[in-house]
PDB file of C-alpha atoms and ligand atoms in Angstrom:
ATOM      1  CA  UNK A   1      -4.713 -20.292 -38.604  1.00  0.00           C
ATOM      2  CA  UNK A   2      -5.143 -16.377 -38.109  1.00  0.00           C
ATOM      3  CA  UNK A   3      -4.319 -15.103 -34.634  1.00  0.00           C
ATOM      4  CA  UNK A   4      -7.374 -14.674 -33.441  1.00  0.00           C
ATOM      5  CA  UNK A   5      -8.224 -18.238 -33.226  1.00  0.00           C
ATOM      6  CA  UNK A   6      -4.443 -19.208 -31.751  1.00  0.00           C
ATOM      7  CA  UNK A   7      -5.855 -15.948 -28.760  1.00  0.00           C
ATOM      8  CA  UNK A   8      -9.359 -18.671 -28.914  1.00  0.00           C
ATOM      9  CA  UNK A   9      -7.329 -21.998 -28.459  1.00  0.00           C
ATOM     10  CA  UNK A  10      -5.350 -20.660 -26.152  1.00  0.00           C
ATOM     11  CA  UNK A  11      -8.372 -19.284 -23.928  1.00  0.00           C
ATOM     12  CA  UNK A  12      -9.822 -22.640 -24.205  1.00  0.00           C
ATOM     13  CA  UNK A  13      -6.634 -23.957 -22.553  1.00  0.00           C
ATOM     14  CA  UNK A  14      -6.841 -21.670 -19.650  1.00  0.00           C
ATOM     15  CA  UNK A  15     -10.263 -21.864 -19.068  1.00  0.00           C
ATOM     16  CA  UNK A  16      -9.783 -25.699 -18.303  1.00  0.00           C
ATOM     17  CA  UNK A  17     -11.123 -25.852 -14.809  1.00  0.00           C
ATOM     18  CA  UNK A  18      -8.704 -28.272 -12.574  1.00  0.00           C
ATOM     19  CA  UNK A  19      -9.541 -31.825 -11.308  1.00  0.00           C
ATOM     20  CA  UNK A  20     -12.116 -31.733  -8.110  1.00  0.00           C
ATOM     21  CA  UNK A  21      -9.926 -32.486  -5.215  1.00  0.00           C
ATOM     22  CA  UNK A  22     -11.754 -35.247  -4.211  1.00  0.00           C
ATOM     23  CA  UNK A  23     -11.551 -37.105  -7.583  1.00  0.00           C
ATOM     24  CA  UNK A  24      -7.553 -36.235  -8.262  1.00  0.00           C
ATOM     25  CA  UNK A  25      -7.212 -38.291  -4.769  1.00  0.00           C
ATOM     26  CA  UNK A  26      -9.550 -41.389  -5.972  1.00  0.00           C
ATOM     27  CA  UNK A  27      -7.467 -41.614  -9.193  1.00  0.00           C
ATOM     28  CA  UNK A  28      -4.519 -41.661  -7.564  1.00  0.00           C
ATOM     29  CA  UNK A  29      -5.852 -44.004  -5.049  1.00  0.00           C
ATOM     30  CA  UNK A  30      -6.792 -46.424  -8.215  1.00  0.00           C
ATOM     31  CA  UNK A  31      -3.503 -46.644  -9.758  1.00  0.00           C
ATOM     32  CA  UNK A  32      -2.709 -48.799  -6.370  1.00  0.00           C
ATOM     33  CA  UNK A  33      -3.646 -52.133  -7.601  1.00  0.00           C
ATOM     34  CA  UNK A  34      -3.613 -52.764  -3.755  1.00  0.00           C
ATOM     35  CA  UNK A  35      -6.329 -50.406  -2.882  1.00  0.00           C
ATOM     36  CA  UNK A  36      -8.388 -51.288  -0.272  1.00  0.00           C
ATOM     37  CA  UNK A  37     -12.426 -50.588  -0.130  1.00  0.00           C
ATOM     38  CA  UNK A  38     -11.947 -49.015   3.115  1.00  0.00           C
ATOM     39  CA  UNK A  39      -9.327 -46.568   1.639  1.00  0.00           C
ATOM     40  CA  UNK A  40     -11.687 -45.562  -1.103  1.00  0.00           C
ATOM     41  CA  UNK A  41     -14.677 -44.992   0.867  1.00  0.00           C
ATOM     42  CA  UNK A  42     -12.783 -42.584   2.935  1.00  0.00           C
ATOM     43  CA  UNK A  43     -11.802 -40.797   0.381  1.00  0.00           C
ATOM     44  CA  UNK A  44     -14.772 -40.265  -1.320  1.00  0.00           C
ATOM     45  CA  UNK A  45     -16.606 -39.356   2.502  1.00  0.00           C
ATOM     46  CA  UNK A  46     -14.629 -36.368   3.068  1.00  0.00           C
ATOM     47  CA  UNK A  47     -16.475 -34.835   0.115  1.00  0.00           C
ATOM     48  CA  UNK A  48     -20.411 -34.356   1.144  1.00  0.00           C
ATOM     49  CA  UNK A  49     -21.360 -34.114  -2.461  1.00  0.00           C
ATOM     50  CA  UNK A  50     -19.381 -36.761  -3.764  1.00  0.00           C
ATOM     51  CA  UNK A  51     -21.319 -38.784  -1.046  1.00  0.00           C
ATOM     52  CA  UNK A  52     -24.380 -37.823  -1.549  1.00  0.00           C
ATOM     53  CA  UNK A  53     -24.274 -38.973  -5.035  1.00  0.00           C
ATOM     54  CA  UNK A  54     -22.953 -41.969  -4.598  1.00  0.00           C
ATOM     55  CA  UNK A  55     -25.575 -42.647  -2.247  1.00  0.00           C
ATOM     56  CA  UNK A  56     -28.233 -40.937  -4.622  1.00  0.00           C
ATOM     57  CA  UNK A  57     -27.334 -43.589  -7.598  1.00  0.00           C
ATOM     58  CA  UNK A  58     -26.841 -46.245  -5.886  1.00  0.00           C
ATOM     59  CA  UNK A  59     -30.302 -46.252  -4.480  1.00  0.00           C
ATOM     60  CA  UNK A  60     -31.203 -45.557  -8.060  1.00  0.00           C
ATOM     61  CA  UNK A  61     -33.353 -47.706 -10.712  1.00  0.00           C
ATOM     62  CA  UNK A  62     -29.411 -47.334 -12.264  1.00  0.00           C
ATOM     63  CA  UNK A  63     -28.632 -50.501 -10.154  1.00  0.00           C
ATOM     64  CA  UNK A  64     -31.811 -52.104  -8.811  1.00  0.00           C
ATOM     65  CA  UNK A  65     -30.679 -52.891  -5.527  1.00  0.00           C
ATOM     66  CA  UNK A  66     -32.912 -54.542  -3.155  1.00  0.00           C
ATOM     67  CA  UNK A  67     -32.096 -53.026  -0.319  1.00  0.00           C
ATOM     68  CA  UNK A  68     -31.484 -49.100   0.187  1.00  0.00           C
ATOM     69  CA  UNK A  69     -28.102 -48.086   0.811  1.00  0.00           C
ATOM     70  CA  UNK A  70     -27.529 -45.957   3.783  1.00  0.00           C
ATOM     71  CA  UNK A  71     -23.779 -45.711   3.550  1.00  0.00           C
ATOM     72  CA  UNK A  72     -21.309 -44.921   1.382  1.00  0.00           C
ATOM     73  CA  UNK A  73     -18.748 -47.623   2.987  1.00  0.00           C
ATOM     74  CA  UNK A  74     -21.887 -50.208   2.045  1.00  0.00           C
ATOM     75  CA  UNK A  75     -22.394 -48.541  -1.051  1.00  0.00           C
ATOM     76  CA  UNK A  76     -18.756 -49.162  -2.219  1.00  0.00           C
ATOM     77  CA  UNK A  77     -18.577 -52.856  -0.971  1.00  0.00           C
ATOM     78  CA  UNK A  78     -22.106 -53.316  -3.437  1.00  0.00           C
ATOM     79  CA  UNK A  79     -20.901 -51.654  -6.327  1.00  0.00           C
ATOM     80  CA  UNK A  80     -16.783 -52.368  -5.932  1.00  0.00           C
ATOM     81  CA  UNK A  81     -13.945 -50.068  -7.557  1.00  0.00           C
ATOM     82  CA  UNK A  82     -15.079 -49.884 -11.187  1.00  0.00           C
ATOM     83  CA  UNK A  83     -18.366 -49.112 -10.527  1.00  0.00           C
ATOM     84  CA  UNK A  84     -17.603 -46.703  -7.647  1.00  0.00           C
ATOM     85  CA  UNK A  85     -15.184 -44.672 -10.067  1.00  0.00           C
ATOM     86  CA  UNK A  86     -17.433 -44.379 -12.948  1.00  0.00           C
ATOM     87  CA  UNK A  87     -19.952 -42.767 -10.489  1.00  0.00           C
ATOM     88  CA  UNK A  88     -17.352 -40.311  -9.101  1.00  0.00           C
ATOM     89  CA  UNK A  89     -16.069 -39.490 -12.195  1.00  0.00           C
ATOM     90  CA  UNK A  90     -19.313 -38.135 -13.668  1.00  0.00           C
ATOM     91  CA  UNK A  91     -19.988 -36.652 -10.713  1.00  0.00           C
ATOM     92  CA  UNK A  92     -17.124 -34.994 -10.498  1.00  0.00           C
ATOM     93  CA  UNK A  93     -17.111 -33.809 -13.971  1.00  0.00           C
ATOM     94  CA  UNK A  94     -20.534 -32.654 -13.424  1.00  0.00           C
ATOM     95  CA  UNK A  95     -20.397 -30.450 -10.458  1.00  0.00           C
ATOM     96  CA  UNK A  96     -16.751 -29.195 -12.063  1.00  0.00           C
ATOM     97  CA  UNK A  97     -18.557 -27.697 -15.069  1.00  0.00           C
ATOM     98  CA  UNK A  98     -21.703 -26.660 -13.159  1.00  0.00           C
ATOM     99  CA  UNK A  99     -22.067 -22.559 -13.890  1.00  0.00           C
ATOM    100  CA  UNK A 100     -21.921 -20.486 -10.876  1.00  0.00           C
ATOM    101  CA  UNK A 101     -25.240 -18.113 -10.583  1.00  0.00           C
ATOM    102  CA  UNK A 102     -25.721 -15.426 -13.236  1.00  0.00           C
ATOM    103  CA  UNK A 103     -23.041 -16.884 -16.275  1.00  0.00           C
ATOM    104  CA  UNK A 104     -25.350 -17.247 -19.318  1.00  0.00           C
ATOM    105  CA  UNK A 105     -25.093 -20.577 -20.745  1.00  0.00           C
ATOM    106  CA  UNK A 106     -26.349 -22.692 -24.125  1.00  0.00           C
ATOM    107  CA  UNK A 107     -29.155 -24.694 -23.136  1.00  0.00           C
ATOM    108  CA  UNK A 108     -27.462 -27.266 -20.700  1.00  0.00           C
ATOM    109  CA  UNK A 109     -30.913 -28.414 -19.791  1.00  0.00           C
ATOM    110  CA  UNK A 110     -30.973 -30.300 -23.199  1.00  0.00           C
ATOM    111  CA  UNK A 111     -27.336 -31.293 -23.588  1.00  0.00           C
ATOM    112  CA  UNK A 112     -27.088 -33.176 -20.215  1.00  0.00           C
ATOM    113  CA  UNK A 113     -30.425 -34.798 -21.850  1.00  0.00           C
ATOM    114  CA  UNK A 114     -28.566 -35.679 -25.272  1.00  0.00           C
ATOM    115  CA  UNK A 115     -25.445 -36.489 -22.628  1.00  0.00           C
ATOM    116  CA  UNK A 116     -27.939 -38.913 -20.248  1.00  0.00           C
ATOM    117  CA  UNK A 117     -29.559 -40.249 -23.295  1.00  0.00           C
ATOM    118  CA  UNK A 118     -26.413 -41.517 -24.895  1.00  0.00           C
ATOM    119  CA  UNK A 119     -25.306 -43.189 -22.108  1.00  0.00           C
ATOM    120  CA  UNK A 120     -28.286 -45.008 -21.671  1.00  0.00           C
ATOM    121  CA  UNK A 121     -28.887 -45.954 -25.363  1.00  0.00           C
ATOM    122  CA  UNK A 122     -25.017 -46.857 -25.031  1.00  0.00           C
ATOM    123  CA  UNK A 123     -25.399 -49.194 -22.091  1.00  0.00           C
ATOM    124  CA  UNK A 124     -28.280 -50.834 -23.943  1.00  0.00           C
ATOM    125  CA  UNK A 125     -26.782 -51.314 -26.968  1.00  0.00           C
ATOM    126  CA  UNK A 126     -23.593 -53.315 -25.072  1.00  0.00           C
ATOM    127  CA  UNK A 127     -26.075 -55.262 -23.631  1.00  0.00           C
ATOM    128  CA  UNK A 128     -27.776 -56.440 -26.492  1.00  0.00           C
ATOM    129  CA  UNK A 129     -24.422 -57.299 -28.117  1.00  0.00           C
ATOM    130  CA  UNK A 130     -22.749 -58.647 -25.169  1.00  0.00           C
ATOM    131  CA  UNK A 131     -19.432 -56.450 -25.274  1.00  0.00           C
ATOM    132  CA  UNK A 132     -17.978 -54.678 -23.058  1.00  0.00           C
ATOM    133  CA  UNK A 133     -18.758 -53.257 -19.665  1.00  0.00           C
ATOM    134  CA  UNK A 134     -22.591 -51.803 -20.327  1.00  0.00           C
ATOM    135  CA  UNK A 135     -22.202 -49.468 -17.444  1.00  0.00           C
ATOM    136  CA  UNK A 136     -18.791 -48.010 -18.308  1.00  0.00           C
ATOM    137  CA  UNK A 137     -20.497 -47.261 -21.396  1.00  0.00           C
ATOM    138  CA  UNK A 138     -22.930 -45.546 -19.456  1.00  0.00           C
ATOM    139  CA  UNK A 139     -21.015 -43.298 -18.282  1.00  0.00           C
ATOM    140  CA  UNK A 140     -18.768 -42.870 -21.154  1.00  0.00           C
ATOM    141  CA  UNK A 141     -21.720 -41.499 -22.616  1.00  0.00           C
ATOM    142  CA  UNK A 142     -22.588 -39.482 -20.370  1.00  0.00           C
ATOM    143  CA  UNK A 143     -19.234 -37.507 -20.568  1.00  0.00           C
ATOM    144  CA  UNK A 144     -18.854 -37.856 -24.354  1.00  0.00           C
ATOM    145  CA  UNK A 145     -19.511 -34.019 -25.242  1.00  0.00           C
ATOM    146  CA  UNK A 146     -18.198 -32.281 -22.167  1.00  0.00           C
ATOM    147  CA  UNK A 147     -15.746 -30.349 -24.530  1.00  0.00           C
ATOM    148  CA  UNK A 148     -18.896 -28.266 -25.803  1.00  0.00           C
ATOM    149  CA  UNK A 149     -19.499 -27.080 -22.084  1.00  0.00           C
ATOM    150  CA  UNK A 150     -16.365 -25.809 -22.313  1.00  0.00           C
ATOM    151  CA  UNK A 151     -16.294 -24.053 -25.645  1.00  0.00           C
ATOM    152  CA  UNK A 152     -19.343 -22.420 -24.470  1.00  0.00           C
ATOM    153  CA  UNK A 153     -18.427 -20.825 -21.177  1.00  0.00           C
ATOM    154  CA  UNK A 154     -14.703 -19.644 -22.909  1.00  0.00           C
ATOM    155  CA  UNK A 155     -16.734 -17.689 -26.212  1.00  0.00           C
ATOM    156  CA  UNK A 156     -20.425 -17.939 -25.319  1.00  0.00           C
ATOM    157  CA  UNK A 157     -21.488 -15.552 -28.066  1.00  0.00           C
ATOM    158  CA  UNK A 158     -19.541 -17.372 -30.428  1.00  0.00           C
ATOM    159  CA  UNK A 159     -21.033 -20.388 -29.604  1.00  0.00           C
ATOM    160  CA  UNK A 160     -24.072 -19.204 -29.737  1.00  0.00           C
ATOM    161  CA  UNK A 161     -23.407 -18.169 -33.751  1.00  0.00           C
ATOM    162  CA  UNK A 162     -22.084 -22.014 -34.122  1.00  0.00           C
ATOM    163  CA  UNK A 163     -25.010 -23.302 -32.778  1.00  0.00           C
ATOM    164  CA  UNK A 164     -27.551 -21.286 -35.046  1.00  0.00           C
ATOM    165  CA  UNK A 165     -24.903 -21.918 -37.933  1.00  0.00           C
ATOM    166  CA  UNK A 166     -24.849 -25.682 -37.410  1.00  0.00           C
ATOM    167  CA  UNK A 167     -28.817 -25.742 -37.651  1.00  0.00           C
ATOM    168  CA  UNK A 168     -28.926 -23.490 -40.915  1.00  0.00           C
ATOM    169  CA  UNK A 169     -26.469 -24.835 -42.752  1.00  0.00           C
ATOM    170  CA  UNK A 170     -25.843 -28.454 -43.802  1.00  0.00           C
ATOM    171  CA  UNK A 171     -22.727 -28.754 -41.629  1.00  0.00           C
ATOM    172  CA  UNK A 172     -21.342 -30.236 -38.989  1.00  0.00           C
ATOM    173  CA  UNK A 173     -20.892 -28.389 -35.372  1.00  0.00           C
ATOM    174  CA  UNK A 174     -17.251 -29.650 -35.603  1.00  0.00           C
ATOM    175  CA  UNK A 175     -16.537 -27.431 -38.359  1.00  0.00           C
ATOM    176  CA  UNK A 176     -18.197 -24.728 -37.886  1.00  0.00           C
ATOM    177  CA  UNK A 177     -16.602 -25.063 -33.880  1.00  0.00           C
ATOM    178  CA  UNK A 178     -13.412 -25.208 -35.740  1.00  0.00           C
ATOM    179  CA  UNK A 179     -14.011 -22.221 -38.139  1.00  0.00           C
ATOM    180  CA  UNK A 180     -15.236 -19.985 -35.305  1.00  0.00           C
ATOM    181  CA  UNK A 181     -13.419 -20.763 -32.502  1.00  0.00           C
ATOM    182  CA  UNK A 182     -10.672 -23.035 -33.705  1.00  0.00           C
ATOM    183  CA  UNK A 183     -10.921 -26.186 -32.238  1.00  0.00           C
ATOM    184  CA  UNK A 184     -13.871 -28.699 -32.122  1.00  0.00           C
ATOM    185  CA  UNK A 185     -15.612 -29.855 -28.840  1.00  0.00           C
ATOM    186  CA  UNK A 186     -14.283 -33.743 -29.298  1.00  0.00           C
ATOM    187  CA  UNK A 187     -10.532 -32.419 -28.781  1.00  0.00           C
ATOM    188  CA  UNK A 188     -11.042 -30.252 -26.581  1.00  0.00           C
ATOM    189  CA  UNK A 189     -13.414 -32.644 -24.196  1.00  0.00           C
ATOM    190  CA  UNK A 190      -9.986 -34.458 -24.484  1.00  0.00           C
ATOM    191  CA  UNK A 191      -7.989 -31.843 -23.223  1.00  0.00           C
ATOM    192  CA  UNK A 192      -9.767 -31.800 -20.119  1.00  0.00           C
ATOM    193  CA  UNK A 193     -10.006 -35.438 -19.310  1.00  0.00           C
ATOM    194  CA  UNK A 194      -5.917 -35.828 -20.290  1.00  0.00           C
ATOM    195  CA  UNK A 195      -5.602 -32.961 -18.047  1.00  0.00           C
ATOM    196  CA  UNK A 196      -7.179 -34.043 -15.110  1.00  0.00           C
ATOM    197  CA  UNK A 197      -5.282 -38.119 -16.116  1.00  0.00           C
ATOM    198  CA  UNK A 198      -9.023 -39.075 -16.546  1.00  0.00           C
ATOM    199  CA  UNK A 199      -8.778 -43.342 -17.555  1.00  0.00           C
ATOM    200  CA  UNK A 200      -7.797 -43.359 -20.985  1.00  0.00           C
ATOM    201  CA  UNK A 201     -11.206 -45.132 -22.294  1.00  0.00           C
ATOM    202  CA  UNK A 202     -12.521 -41.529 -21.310  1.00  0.00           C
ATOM    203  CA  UNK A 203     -10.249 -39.778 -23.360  1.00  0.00           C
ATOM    204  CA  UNK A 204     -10.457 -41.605 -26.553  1.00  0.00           C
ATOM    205  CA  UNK A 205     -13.610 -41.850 -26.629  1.00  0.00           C
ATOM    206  CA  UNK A 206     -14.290 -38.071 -25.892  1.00  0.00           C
ATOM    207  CA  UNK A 207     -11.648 -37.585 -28.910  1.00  0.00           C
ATOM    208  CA  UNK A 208     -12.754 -40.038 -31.371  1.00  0.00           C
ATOM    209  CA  UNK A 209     -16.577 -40.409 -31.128  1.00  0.00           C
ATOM    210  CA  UNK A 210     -16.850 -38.352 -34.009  1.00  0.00           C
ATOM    211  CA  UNK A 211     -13.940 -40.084 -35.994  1.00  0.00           C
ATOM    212  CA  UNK A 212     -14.033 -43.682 -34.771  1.00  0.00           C
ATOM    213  CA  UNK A 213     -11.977 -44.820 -37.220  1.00  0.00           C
ATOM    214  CA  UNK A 214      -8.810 -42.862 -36.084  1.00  0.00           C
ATOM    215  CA  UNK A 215      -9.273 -44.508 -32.395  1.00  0.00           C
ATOM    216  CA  UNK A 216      -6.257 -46.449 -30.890  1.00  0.00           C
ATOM    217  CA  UNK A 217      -7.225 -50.181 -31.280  1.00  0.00           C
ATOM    218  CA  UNK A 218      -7.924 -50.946 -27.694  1.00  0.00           C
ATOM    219  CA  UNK A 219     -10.769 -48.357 -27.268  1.00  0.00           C
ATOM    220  CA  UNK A 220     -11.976 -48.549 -30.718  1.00  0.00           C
ATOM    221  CA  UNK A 221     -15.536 -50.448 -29.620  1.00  0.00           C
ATOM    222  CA  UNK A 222     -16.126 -48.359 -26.826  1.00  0.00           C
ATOM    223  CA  UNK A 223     -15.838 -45.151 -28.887  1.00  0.00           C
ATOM    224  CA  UNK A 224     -18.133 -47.184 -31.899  1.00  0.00           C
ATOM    225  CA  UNK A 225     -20.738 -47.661 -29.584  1.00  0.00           C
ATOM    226  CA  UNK A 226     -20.554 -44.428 -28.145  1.00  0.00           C
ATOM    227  CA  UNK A 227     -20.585 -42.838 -31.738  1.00  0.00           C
ATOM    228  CA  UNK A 228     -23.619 -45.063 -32.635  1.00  0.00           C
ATOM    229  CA  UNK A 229     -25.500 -44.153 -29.637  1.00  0.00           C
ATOM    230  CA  UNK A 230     -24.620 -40.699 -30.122  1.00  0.00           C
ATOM    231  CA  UNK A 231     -26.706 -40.729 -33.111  1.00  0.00           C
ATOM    232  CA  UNK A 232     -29.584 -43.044 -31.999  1.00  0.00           C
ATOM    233  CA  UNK A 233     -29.689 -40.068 -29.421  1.00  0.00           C
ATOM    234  CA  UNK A 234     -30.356 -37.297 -31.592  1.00  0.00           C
ATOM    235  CA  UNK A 235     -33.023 -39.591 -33.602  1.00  0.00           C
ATOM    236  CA  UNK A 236     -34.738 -40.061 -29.654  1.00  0.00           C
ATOM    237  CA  UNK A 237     -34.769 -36.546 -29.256  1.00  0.00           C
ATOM    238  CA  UNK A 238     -35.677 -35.351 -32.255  1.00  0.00           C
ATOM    239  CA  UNK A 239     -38.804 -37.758 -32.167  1.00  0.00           C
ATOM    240  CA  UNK A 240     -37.984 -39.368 -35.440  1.00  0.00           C
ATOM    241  CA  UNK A 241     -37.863 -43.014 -34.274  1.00  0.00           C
ATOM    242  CA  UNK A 242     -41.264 -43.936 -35.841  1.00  0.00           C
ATOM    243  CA  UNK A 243     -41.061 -43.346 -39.147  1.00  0.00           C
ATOM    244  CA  UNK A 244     -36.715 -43.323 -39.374  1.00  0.00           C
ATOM    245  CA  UNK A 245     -35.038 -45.171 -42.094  1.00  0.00           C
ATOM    246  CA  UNK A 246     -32.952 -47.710 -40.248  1.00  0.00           C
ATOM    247  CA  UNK A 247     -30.905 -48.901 -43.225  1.00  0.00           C
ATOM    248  CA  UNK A 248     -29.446 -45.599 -42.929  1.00  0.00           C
ATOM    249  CA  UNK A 249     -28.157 -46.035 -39.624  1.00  0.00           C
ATOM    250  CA  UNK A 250     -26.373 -49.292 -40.775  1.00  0.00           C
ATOM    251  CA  UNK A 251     -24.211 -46.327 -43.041  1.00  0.00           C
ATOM    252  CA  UNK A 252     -22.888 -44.768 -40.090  1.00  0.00           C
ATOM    253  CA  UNK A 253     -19.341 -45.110 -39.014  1.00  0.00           C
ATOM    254  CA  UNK A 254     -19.855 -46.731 -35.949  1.00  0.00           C
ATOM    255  CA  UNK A 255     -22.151 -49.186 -36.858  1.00  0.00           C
ATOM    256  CA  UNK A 256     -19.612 -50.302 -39.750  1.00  0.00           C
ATOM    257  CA  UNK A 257     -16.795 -50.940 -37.114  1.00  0.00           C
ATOM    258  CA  UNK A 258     -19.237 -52.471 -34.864  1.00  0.00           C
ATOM    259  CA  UNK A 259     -19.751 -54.941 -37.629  1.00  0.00           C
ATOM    260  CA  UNK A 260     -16.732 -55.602 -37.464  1.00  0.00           C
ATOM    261  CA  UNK A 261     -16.730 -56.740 -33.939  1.00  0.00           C
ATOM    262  CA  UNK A 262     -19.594 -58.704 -33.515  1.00  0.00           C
ATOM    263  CA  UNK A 263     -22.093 -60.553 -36.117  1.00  0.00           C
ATOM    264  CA  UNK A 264     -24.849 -60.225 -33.303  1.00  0.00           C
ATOM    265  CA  UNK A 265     -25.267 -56.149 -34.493  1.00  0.00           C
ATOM    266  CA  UNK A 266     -26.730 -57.345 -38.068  1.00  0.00           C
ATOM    267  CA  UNK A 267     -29.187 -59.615 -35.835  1.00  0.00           C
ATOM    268  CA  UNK A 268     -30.745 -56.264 -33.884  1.00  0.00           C
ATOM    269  CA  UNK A 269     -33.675 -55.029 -35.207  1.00  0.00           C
ATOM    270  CA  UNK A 270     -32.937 -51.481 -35.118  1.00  0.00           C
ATOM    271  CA  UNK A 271     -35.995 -50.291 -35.781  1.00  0.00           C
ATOM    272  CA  UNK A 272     -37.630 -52.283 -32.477  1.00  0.00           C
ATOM    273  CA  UNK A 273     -34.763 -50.896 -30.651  1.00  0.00           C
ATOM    274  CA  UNK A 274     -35.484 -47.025 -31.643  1.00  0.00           C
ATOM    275  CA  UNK A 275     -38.851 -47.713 -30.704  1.00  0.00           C
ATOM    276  CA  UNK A 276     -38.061 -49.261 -27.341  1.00  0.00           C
ATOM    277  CA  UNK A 277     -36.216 -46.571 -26.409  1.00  0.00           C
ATOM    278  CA  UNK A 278     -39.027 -44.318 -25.087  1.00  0.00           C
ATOM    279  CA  UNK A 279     -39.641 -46.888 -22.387  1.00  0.00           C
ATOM    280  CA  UNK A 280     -35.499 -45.087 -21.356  1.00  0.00           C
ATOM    281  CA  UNK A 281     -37.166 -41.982 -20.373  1.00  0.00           C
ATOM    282  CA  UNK A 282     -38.379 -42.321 -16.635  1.00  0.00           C
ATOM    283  CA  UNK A 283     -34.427 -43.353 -16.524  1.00  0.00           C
ATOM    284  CA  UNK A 284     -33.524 -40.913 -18.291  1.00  0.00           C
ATOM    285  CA  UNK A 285     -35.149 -38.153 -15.965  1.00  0.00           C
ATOM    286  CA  UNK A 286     -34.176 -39.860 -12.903  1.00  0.00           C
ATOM    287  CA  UNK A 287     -30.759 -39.618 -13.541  1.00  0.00           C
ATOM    288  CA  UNK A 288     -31.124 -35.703 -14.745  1.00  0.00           C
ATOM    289  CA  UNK A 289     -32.870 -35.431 -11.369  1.00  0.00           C
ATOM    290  CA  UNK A 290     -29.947 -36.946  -9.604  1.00  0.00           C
ATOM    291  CA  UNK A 291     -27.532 -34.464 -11.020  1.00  0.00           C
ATOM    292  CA  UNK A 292     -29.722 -32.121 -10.735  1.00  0.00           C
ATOM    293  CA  UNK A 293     -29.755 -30.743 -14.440  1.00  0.00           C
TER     294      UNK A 293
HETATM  295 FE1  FE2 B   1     -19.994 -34.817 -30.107  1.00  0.00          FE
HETATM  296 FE1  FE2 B   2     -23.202 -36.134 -28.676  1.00  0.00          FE
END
């Protein structure tokens, strides 16, 4: 590796913003199998953001409650822990990466889209096969890229060039990331999440959705599904889902391990599903709206 990208890496490392006070204290407060509800709720109140959020998707079409939820003590009693963390870690990450005023970005509008999207088409796809937790999954999606955020605001230009590279030429934005920069946006989307002791479903997954076969047994579906969606994503986006060759998709690398999981993937009509997706979109752009993307 020449020098220059070592200087890159190393920028990358530096730039890694630290953990958001108020989630450092809620992860801590999880390791204590004895947590109590009360505990966590005052936590998460001494942040107004953090709150407001919470509050914000819980009242959401997210969860369908019946009844609006006017506090976050209620809202954390509804939901319980797991739910309750997967809400303040996205949040968390969210306003953490948020640009201050004036620092020129890639088009974030569209990533958090891609991000929202995945998590969606994730959760939906765990539903259909009935494995694992569908709304972990949404919000492992929603996370799964946060390493390009990163790359972007340590070299913008340079990211800029990947960007246009990746579109012209038939390559991958991992290599081209790598090439230019020296590290691709899975590892370093890892980096963050180990350094802020993120769960370790986050991790993995942010480091393998692009190689699921090289992901630790235990979080090897997770990351397949996330991978999957990931591409089912870009189809969405793209507008493709009409007229897309769905035997292709049954290629892909997390469709193959997924197979390997569950017979009930060879029983979903992909095509059906692609369609179905644009009935995601109100929840899609709710959910932007919430994090104000
Ligand atoms: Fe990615
Ligand atoms: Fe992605």
């Amino acid at each position: 590796m020449t020098g220059d990208l070592k200087i890159k890496i190393q920028e990358t490392i530096d730039f890694l913003p630290p953990i958001p006070a108020v989630m450092a204290e809620l992860l801590v407060a999880l390791n204590d199998k004895d947590i109590e509800l009360e505990a966590l709720s005052h936590i998460i109140s001494k942040d107004p953001l953090m709150s407001m959020n919470v509050l914000k998707i819980s009242n959401s079409a997210f969860y369908r409650l019946p009844n609006k939820v006017e506090t976050v003590d209620r809202a954390v009693t509804l939901l319980g822990i797991k739910e309750i963390t997967g809400i303040c870690i996205t949040c968390g990450t969210y306003q953490a990466l948020k640009p201050s005023k004036n620092v020129e970005t890639f088009d974030l509008h569209d990533f958090w889209r891609h991000s929202v999207t995945t998590g969606v088409v994730a959760r939906r796809l765990s539903e259909e096969l009935g494995i694992l937790d569908h709304n972990v999954l949404y919000f492992l999606g929603l996370l799964h890229d946060v390493g390009k955020v990163i790359l972007d605001r340590v070299a913008h230009e340079t990211y800029k060039v990947v960007i246009q590279e990746t579109l012209q030429e038939n390559i991958t934005i991992r290599e081209v990331e790598k090439r230019l920069i020296g590290e691709s946006h899975d590892v370093v989307g890892a980096w963050l999440m180990e350094k802020w002791r993120l769960p370790i479903t986050f991790v993995d997954v942010a480091k393998y959705h692009h190689s699921v076969n090289e992901t630790p047994e235990d979080n090897r579906a997770a990351t397949a599904i996330i991978s999957f969606a990931d591409r089912l994503s870009w189809i969405h986006y793209a507008g493709l889902e009409s007229n897309f060759d769905v035997t292709l998709l049954t290629e892909h690398g997390g469709y193959l391990f997924l197979e390997e999981v569950t017979d009930i993937i060879d029983e979903v009509d992909l095509g059906k599903f692609m369609r179905e997706l644009d009935s995601a979109n109100d929840e899609i752009d709710e959910m932007m709206k919430i994090l104000q993307l």
